[in-house]
Coordinates of C-alpha atoms and ligand atoms in Angstrom, one line a residue:
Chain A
X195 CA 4.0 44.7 -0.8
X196 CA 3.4 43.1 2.9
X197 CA 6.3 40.5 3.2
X198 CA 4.3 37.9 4.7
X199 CA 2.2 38.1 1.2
X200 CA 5.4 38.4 -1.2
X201 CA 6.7 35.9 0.9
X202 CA 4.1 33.0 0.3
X203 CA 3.1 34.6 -3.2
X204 CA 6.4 34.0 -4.3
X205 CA 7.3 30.6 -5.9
X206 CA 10.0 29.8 -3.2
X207 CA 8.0 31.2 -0.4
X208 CA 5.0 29.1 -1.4
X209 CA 7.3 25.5 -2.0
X210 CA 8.7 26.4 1.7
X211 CA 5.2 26.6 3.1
X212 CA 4.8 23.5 1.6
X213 CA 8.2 21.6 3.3
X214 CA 6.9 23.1 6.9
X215 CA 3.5 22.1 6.7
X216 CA 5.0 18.5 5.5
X217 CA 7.2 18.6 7.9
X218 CA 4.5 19.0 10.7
X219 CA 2.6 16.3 9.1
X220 CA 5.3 14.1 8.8
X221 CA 5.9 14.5 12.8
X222 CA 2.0 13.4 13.0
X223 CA 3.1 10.2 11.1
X224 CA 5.8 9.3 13.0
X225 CA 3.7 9.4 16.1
X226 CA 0.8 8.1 14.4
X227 CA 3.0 4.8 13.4
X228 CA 3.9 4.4 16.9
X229 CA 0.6 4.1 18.2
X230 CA -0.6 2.1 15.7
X231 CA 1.7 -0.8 16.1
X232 CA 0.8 -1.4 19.6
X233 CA -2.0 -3.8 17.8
X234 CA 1.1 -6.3 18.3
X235 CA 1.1 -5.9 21.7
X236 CA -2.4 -7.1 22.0
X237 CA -6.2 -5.6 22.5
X238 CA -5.6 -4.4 26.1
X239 CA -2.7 -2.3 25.1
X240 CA -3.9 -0.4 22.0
X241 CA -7.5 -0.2 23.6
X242 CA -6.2 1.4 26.6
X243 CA -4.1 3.7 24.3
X244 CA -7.3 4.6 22.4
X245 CA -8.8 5.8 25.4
X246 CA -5.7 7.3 27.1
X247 CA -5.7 9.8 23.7
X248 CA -9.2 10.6 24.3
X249 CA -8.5 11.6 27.5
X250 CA -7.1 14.5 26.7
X251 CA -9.5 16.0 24.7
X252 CA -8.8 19.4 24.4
X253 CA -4.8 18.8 23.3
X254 CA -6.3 16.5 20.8
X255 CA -8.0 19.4 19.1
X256 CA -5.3 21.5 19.2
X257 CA -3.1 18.9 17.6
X258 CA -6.2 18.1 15.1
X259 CA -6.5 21.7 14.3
X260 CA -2.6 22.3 13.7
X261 CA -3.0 19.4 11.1
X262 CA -5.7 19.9 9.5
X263 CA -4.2 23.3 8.6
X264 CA -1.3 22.2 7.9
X265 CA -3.1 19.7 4.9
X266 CA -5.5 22.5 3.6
X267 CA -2.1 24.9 3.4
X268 CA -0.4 21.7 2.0
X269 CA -2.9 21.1 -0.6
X270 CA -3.7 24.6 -1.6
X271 CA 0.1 25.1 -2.1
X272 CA 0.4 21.7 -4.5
X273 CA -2.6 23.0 -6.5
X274 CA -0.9 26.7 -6.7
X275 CA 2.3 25.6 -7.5
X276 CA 1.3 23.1 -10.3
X277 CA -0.8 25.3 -12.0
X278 CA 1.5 28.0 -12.6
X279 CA 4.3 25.4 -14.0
X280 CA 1.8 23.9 -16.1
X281 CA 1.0 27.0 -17.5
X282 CA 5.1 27.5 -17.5
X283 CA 5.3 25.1 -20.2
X284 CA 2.4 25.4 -22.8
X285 CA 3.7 23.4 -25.7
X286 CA 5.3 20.3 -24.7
X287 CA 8.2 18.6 -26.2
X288 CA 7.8 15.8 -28.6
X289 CA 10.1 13.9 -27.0
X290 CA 11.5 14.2 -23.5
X291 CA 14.1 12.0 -21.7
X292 CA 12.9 12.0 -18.1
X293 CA 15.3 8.9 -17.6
X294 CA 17.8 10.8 -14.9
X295 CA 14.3 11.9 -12.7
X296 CA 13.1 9.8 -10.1
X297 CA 9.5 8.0 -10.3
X298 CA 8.7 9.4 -6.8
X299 CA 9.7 12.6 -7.8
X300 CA 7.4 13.2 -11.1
X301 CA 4.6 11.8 -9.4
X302 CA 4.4 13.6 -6.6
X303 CA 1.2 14.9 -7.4
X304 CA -0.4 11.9 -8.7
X305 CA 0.8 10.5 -5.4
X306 CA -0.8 13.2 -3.0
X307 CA -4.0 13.0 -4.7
X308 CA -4.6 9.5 -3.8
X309 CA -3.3 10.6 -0.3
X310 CA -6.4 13.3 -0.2
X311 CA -9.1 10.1 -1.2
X312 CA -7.4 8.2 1.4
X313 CA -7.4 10.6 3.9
X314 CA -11.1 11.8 3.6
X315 CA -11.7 7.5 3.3
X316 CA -9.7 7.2 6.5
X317 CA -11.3 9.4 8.6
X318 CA -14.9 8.7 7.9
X319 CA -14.0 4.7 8.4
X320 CA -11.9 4.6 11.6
X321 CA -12.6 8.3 13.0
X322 CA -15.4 9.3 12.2
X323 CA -16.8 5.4 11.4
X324 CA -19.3 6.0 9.1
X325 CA -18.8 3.1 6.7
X326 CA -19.2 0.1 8.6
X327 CA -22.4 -0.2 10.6
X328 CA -21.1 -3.4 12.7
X329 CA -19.1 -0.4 14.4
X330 CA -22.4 1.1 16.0
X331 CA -22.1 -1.8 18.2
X332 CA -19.0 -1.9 19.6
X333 CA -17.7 -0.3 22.7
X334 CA -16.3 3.2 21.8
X335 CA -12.7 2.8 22.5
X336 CA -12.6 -1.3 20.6
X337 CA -10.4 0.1 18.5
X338 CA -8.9 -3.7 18.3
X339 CA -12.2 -5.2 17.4
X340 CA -12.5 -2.2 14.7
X341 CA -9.5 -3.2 13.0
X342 CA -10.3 -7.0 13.1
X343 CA -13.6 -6.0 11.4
X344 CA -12.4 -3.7 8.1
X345 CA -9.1 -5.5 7.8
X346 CA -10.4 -9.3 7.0
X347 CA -11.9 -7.8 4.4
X348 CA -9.2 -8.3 1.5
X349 CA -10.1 -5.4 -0.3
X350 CA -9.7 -2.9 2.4
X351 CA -6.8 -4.1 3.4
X352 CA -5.4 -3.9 0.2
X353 CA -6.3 -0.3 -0.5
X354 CA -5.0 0.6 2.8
X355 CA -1.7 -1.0 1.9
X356 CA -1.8 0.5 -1.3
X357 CA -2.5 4.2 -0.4
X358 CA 0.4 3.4 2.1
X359 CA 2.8 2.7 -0.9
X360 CA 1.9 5.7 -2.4
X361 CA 2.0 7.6 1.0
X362 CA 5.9 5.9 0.9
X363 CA 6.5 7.2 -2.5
X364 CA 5.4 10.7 -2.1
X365 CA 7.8 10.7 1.5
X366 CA 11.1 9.1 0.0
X367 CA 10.9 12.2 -2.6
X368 CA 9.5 14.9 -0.1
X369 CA 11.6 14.4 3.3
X370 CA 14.8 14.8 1.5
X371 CA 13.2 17.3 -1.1
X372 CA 11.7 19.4 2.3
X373 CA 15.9 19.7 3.3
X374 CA 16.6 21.2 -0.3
X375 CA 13.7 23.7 -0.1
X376 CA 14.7 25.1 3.4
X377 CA 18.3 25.7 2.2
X378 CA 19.3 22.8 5.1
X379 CA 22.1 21.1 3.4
X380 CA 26.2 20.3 3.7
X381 CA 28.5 18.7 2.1
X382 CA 29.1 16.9 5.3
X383 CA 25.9 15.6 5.3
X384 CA 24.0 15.9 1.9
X385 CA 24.1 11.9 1.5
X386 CA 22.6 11.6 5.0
X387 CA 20.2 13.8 3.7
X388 CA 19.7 12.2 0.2
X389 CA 19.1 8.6 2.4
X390 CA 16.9 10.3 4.6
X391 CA 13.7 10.2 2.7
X392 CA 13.8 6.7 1.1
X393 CA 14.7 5.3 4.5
X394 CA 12.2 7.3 6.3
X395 CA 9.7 6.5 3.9
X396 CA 10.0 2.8 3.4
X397 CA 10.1 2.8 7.5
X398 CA 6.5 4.4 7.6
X399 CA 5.4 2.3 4.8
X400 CA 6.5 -1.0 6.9
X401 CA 4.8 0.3 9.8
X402 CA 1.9 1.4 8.5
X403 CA 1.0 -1.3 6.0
X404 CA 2.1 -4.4 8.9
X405 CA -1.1 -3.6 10.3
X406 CA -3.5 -4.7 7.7
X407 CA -1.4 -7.1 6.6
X408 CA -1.0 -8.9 9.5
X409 CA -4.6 -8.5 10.4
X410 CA -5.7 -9.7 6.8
X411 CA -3.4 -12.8 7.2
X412 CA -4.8 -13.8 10.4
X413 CA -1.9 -13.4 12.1
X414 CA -3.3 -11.7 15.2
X415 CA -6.0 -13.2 17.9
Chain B
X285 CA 26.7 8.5 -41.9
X286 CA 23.0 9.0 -43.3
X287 CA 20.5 10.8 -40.7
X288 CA 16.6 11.1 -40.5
X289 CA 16.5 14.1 -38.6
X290 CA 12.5 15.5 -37.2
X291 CA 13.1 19.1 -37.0
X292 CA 10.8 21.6 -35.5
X293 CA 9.8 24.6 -38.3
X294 CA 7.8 28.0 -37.5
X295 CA 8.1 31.1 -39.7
X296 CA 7.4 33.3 -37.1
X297 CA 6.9 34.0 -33.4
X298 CA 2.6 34.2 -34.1
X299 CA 2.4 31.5 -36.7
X300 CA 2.0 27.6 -35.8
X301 CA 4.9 25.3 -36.1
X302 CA 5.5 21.7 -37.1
X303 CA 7.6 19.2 -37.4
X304 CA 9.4 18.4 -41.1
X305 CA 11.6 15.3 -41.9
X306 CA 14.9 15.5 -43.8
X307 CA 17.0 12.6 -44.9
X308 CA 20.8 13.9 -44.8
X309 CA 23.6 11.6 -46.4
X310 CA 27.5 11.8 -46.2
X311 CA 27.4 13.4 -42.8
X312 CA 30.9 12.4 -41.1
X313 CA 31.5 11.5 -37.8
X314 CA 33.7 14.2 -36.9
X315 CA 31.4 17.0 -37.3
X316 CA 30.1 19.2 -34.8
X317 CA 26.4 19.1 -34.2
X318 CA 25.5 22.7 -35.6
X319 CA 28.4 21.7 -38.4
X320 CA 25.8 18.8 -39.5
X321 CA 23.0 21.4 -39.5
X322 CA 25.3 24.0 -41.4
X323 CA 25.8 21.0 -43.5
X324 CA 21.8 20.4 -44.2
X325 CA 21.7 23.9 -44.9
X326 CA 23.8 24.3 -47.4
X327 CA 21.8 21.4 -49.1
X328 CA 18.3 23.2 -48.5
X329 CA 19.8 26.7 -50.1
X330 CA 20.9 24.3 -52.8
X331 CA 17.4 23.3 -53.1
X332 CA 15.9 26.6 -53.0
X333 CA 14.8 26.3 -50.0
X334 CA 14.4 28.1 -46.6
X335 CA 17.5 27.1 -44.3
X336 CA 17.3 25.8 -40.7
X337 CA 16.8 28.5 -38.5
X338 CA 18.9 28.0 -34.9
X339 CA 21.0 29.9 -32.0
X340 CA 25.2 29.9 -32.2
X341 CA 27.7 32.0 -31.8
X342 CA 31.0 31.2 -29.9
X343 CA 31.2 27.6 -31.3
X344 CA 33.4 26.8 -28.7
X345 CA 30.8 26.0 -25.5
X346 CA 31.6 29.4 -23.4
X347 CA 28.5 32.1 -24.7
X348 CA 25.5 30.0 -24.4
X349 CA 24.3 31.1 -27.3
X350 CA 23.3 27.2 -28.8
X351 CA 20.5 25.7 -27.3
X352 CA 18.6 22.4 -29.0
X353 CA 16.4 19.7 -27.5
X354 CA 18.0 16.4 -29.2
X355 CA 16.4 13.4 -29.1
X356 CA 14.6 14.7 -25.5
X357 CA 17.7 15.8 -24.1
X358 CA 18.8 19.1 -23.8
X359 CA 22.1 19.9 -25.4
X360 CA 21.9 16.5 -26.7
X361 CA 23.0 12.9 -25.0
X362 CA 26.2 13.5 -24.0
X363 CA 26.7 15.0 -20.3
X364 CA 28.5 18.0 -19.7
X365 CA 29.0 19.5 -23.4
X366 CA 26.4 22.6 -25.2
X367 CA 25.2 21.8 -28.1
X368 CA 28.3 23.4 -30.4
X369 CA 30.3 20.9 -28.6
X370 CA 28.3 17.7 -29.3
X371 CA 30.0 15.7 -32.2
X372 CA 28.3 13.7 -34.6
X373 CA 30.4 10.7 -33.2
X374 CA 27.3 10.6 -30.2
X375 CA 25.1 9.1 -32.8
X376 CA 24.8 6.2 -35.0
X377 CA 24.1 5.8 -39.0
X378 CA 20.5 5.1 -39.1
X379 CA 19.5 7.4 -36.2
X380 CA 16.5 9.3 -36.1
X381 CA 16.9 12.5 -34.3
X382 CA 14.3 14.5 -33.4
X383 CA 15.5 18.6 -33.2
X384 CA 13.0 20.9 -30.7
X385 CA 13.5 24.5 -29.5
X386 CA 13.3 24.7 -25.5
X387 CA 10.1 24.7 -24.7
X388 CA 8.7 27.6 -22.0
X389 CA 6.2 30.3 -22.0
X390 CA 9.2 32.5 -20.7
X391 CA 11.2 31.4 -24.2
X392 CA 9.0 32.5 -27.3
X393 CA 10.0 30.7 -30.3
X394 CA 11.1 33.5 -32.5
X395 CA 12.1 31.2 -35.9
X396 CA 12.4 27.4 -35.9
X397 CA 14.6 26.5 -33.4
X398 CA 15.4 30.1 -32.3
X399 CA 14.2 31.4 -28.7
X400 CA 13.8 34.6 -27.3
X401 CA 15.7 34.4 -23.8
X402 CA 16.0 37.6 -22.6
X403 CA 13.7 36.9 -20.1
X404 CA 17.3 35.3 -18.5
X405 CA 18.5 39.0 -18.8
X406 CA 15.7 41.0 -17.2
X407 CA 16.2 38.8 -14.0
X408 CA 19.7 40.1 -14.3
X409 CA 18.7 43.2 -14.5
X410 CA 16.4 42.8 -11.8
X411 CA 19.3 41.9 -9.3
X412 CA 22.2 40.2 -10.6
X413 CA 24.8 42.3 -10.3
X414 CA 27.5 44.3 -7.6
X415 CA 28.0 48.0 -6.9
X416 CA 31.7 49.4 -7.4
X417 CA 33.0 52.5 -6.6
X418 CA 34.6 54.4 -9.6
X419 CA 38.1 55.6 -9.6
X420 CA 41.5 54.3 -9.1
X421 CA 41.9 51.1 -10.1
X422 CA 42.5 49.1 -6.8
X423 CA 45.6 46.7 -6.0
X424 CA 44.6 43.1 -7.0
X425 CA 44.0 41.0 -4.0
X426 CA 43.1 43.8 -1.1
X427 CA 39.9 42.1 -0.4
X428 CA 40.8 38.6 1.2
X429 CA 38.7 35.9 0.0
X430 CA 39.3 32.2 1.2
X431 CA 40.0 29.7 -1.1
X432 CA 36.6 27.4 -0.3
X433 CA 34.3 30.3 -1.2
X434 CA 36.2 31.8 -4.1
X435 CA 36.0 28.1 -5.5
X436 CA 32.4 27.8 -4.7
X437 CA 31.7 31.3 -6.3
X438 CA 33.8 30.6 -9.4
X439 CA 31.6 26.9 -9.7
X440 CA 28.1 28.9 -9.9
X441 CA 30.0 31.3 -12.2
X442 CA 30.3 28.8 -14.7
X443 CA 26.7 29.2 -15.5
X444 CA 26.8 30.4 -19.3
X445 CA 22.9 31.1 -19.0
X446 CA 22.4 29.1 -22.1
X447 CA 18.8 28.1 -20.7
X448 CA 19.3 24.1 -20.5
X449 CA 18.0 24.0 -16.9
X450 CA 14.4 25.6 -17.7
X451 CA 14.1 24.0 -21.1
X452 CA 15.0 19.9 -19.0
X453 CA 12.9 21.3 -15.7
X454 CA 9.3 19.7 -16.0
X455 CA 8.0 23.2 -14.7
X456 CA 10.3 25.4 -16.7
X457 CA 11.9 26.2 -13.6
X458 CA 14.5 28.9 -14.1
X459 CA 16.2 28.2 -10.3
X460 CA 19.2 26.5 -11.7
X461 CA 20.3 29.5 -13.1
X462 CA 19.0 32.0 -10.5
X463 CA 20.6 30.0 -8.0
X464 CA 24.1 30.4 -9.5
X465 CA 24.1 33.7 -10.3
X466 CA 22.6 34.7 -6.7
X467 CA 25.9 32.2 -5.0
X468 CA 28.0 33.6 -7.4
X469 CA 27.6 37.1 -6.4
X470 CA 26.3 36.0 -3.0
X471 CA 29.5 34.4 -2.1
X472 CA 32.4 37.0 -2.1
X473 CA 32.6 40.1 -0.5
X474 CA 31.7 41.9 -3.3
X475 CA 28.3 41.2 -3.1
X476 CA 27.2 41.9 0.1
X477 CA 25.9 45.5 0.1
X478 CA 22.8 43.7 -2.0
X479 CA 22.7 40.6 -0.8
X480 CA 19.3 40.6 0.2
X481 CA 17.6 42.6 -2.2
X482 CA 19.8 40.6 -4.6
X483 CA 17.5 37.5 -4.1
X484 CA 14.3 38.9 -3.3
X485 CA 14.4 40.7 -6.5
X486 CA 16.0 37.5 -8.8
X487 CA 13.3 35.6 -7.6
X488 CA 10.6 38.4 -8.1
X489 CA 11.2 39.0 -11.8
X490 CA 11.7 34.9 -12.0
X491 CA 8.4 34.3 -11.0
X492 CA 7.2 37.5 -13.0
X493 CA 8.3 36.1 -16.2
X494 CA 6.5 32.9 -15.9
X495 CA 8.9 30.1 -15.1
X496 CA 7.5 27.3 -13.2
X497 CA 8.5 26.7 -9.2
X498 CA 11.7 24.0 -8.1
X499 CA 10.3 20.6 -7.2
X500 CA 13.7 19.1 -6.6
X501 CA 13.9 16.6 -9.5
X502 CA 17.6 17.6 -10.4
X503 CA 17.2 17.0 -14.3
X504 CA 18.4 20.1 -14.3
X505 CA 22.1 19.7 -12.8
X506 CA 21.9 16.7 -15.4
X507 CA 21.4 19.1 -18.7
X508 CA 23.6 22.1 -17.1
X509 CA 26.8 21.8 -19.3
X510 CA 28.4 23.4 -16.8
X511 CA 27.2 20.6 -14.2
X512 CA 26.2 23.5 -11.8
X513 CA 25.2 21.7 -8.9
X514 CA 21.1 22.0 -7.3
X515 CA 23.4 22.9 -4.0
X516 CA 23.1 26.5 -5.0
X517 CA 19.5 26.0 -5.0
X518 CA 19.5 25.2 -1.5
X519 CA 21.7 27.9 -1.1
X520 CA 19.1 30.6 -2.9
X521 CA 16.4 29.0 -0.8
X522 CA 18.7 29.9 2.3
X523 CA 19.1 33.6 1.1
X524 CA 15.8 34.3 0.1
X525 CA 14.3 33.2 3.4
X526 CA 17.1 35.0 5.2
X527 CA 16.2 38.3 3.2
X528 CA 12.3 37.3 3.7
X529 CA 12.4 37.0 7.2
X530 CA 15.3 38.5 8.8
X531 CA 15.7 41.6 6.0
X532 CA 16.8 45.0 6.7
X533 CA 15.0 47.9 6.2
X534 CA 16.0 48.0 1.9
X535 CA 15.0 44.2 2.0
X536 CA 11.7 44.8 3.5
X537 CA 10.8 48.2 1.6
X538 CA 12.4 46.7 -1.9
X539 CA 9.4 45.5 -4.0
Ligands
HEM752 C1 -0.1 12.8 4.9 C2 -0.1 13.8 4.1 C3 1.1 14.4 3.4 C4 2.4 14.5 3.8 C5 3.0 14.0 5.1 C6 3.1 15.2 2.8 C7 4.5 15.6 2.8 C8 5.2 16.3 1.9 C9 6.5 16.8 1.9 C10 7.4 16.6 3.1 C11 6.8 17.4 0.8 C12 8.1 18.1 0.4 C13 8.1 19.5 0.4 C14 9.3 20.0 -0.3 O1 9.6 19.6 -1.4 O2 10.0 20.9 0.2 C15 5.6 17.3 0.0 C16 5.5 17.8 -1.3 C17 4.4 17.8 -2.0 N1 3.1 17.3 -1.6 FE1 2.7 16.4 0.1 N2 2.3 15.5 1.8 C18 1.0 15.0 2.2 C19 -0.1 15.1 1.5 C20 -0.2 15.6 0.3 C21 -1.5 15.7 -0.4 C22 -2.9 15.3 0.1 C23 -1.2 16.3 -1.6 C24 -2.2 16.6 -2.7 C25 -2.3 17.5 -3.5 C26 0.2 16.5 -1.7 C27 0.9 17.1 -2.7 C28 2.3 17.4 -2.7 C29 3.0 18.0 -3.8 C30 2.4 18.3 -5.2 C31 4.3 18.2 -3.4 C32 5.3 18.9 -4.2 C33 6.3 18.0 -4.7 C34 7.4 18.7 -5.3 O3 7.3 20.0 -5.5 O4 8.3 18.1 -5.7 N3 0.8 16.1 -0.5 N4 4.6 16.6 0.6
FES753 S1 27.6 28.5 -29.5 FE1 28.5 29.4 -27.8 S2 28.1 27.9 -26.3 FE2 27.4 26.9 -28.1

C-alpha cells in the first residue's frame, strides 16, 4: 500500500491527522482571541482592525482555506475514528467505573459537535450575517455596532458563552492529548505538558466568553 | 462474609449470555478472588450444577492468564494487583459484585467469563519480536546498554498481556499493550534491525483485529497491573511516525 494511505488509514496515522489539524486551528484561536479583545480598546480600534484584515484579501483566503480544511479533515477524522471504536466494543459492560477518566476527556465528542453547530451559527451571524437583518444597515466594517446589537440579547450571549465552555472543555483535553499523539513528551516536561491544555484552554475560554459578557452586562459604551 | 455476586453466564461463543445471581455464605476474608469463585464452584458441582467458567493459571500475578471485570473495574478495585492477586479482604460483607468478561469485538467470549485473546498474539506475531543469530552462545554483557534505557525497556516488559488495558479503554484500544511491547523491544540494541517494520506492522495487525483508536484517557495505565505508563504510547506514536515518514526502503515496501 501507498504510505500516505496506510499512513492516514491507520488508527494512529488518522488520530495524528487529527492533533495537526487541531493544532492549526488552535493557532487560528489564539490569533482569533487577540483580535477579538481589542472591543476593550474601544470602536475605533477593533473597527479599524476589521478593515485592516479585509485589506488583505487574498492572504485571508488562503488562511480561510487552510482552515476550513483543516475542520473538514478534523471532523471526518472524529467521525472515522469513533465509529470504528464503537464498533470495537459491541456489548457494553454492565457496569463500568469511568471514575479515574477525565469529563473533558469522554466527552470529547459530545463537545465538538456542539463546536460544528456553533461554528456553522457563527459564521452565518457575524461572517456571513445572515441572521440579523438590523445588520443590512450598518457600515460594512461596524463590527463594534454588530456586537452591541447580537450581544444585548441575553440569549445570544449566553449560547455564545456556552459553546465557548464547551470549546474550553474540548481544548483542556485536546492540547495536552495533541502532545501524547505526536510522541512529543519528556519526563522533563510531561507536567508542563499535562498543565498545558487546562491552562490554555481556560485562557481561550476567558477571552473569548469576556466579550459577550461584558457586552451583555453593559459594561462597554 | 456473605456475597451477592451478578455473574455473567454464556454456554458458548454463538449463544446469548446473561447475567445470574448467587448468594455465597462463609466466604473468608483471606481468600484470593478466583479462591472465592473456586469456592462457589465447589457449591454449584455440589448442586449439580454447571460450575463458573473463568481464565487462571499462574495464580501468582506473572502469566496474565486471569482477567475479570469487578464491580466496573478491571482486575477488580485495588490498583496495581491481576485479578489472582485480589483478596477478598477489598470487599465488604453485604457487597454486591457484579462479575463480566472484558468486553471487545477483538476478545470473543468463548464460556462465561472466558475470552479468546489471541488476537494479543497475532499482533505478536505480526512484529513483536528480535532476530538472533544462531550459534555460540555469546559472552553476557558484549552489547553495552545504559542503565536509563535498560530500565525503561525492562518497565514496558512488565506488560503480562493480560488484556486489562483494552477491556478499561472506552474504545477497546489495544495501544497500552502494543506500546510496551514495541519500547520494550524498541529500546535496546537488540531490536533495531526491525525497528520500523516492528511498529508499522504491530499497529497494522492492531487495527486489523478491531480494537478501537487511543484517545488519551489513560484508564488504561490505571487498570494495567503492571502500571505500564501511556509514556510508551507516546513513544509508539514517535516510532510509527518515524517508520511512516522517514522509513527505509523494508519500512516503505513492508505491508
Ligand atoms: C475550533 C475547532 C476545534 C479545535 C481547535 C479542535 C481541537 C482539537 C485537538 C487539539 C484535539 C486533540 C487531538 C489529539 O488528541 O491528538 C482534538 C480532538 C478531537 N476533536 Fe477537535 N477541535 C475542534 C473542533 C472539533 C469539532 C467540530 C469536532 C466534531 C466532530 C471535534 C471532535 C474531536 C474529537 C472527537 C477529538 C478526539 C478526542 C480524542 O480522541 O480524545 N473537534 N480536537
Ligand atoms: S492467574 Fe496468572 S496472572 Fe492471574
Amino acid at each position: 500500500m501507498n504510505w500516505v494511505g496506510r499512513l492516514l488509514t491507520s488508527s494512529v496515522g488518522c488520530k495524528v491527522l487529527m492533533a495537526v489539524t487541531g493544532a492549526i486551528m488552535l493557532f487560528f484561536l489564539l490569533g482569533h482571541v487577540a483580535g477579538n479583545l481589542l472591543v476593550f480598546a474601544g470602536a475605533d480600534v477593533i473597527n479599524a482592525y476589521a478593515r485592516g484584515l479585509r485589506d488583505y484579501l487574498p492572504l485571508l483566503w488562503l488562511l480561510r482555506a487552510g482552515l476550513l480544511i483543516s475542520f473538514v479533515l478534523h471532523v471526518i477524522a472524529a467521525i472515522r475514528l469513533t465509529r470504528l471504536s464503537r464498533r470495537a466494543r459491541p456489548v457494553a459492560y454492565q457496569k463500568q467505573d469511568l471514575s479515574g477518566v477525565s469529563l473533558n476527556s469522554r466527552t470529547m465528542v459530545l463537545s465538538g459537535l456542539v463546536l460544528l453547530a456553533f461554528i456553522i451559527y457563527h459564521l452565518a451571524h457575524l461572517t456571513f450575517r445572515l441572521t440579523h437583518p438590523a445588520f443590512a444597515s450598518l457600515d460594512d466594517y461596524d463590527v463594534y455596532s454588530m456586537l452591541q446589537i447580537s450581544f444585548q440579547q441575553p440569549l445570544l450571549a449566553f449560547t455564545y458563552i456556552i459553546s465557548v465552555a464547551l470549546l474550553m472543555m474540548h481544548l483542556s483535553h485536546g492540547i495536552t492529548s495533541l502532545f501524547q499523539t505526536l510522541g512529543l513528551n519528556h519526563t522533563q516536561y510531561n507536567g508542563l505538558i499535562r498543565c498545558l491544555g487546562p491552562a490554555l484552554g481556560l485562557l481561550l475560554g476567558l477571552g473569548f466568553s469576556s466579550v459577550p459578557l461584558a457586552i451583555m452586562l453593559r459594561l462597554l459604551p | 462474609m456473605k456475597l451477592r455476586l451478578k455473574i455473567w453466564r454464556q454456554k458458548s461463543q454463538d449463544s446469548d449470555g446473561a447475567f445470574e445471581n448467587y448468594e455465597l455464605d462463609g466466604v473468608s476474608s483471606g481468600m484470593s478472588f478466583l479462591e472465592m469463585l473456586d469456592f462457589l464452584n465447589e457449591r454449584l458441582v455440589s448442586e449439580g450444577r454447571e460450575p463458573v467458567a473463568f481464565d487462571h493459571d499462574c495464580r501468582e500475578g506473572i502469566c496474565g492468564a486471569c482477567s475479570l471485570m469487578i464491580n466496573g473495574a478491571a482486575h477488580g478495585p485495588q490498583q496495581e494487583v491481576t485479578t489472582c492477586q485480589l483478596h477478598m479482604r477489598a470487599f465488604r460483607d453485604g457487597d454486591e459484585i457484579c462479575i463480566e468478561p472484558w468486553r471487545s469485538a477483538a476478545f470473543p467470549v468463548l464460556k462465561d467469563l472466558i475470552t479468546d485473546r489471541s488476537a494479543l498474539d497475532r499482533v505478536m506475531q505480526a512484529g513483536g519480536f528480535v532476530s538472533v543469530s544462531t550459534g555460540g552462545v555469546p559472552d553476557a554483557n558484549t552489547i553495552p546498554v545504559s542503565k536509563n534505557l535498560a530500565d525503561l525497556a525492562m518497565d514496558a516488559a512488565a506488560c503480562i498481556g493480560c488484556g486489562a488495558c483494552v477491556a478499561a479503554c472506552k474504545n477497546s484500544s489495544a495501544m497500552l499493550f502494543v506500546s510496551a511491547k514495541v519500547s520494550q523491544l524498541s529500546l535496546l540494541p537488540q531490536g533495531q534491525p526491525e525497528r520500523g517494520r516492528r511498529a508499522l506492522r504491530m499497529v497494522g495487525q492492531m487495527d486489523k483485529e478491531g480494537f478501537g483508536h487511543c484517545t488519551n484517557t489513560s484508564a488504561c495505565e490505571a487498570a494495567c497491573p503492571k502500571h505500564i505508563s501511556v509514556s510508551h504510547i507516546a513513544r509508539l506514536n514517535r516510532e510509527y511516525l518515524k517508520a511512516s515518514l522517514c522509513g527505509g526502503e523494508e519500512e516503505l515496501l513492508s505491508d
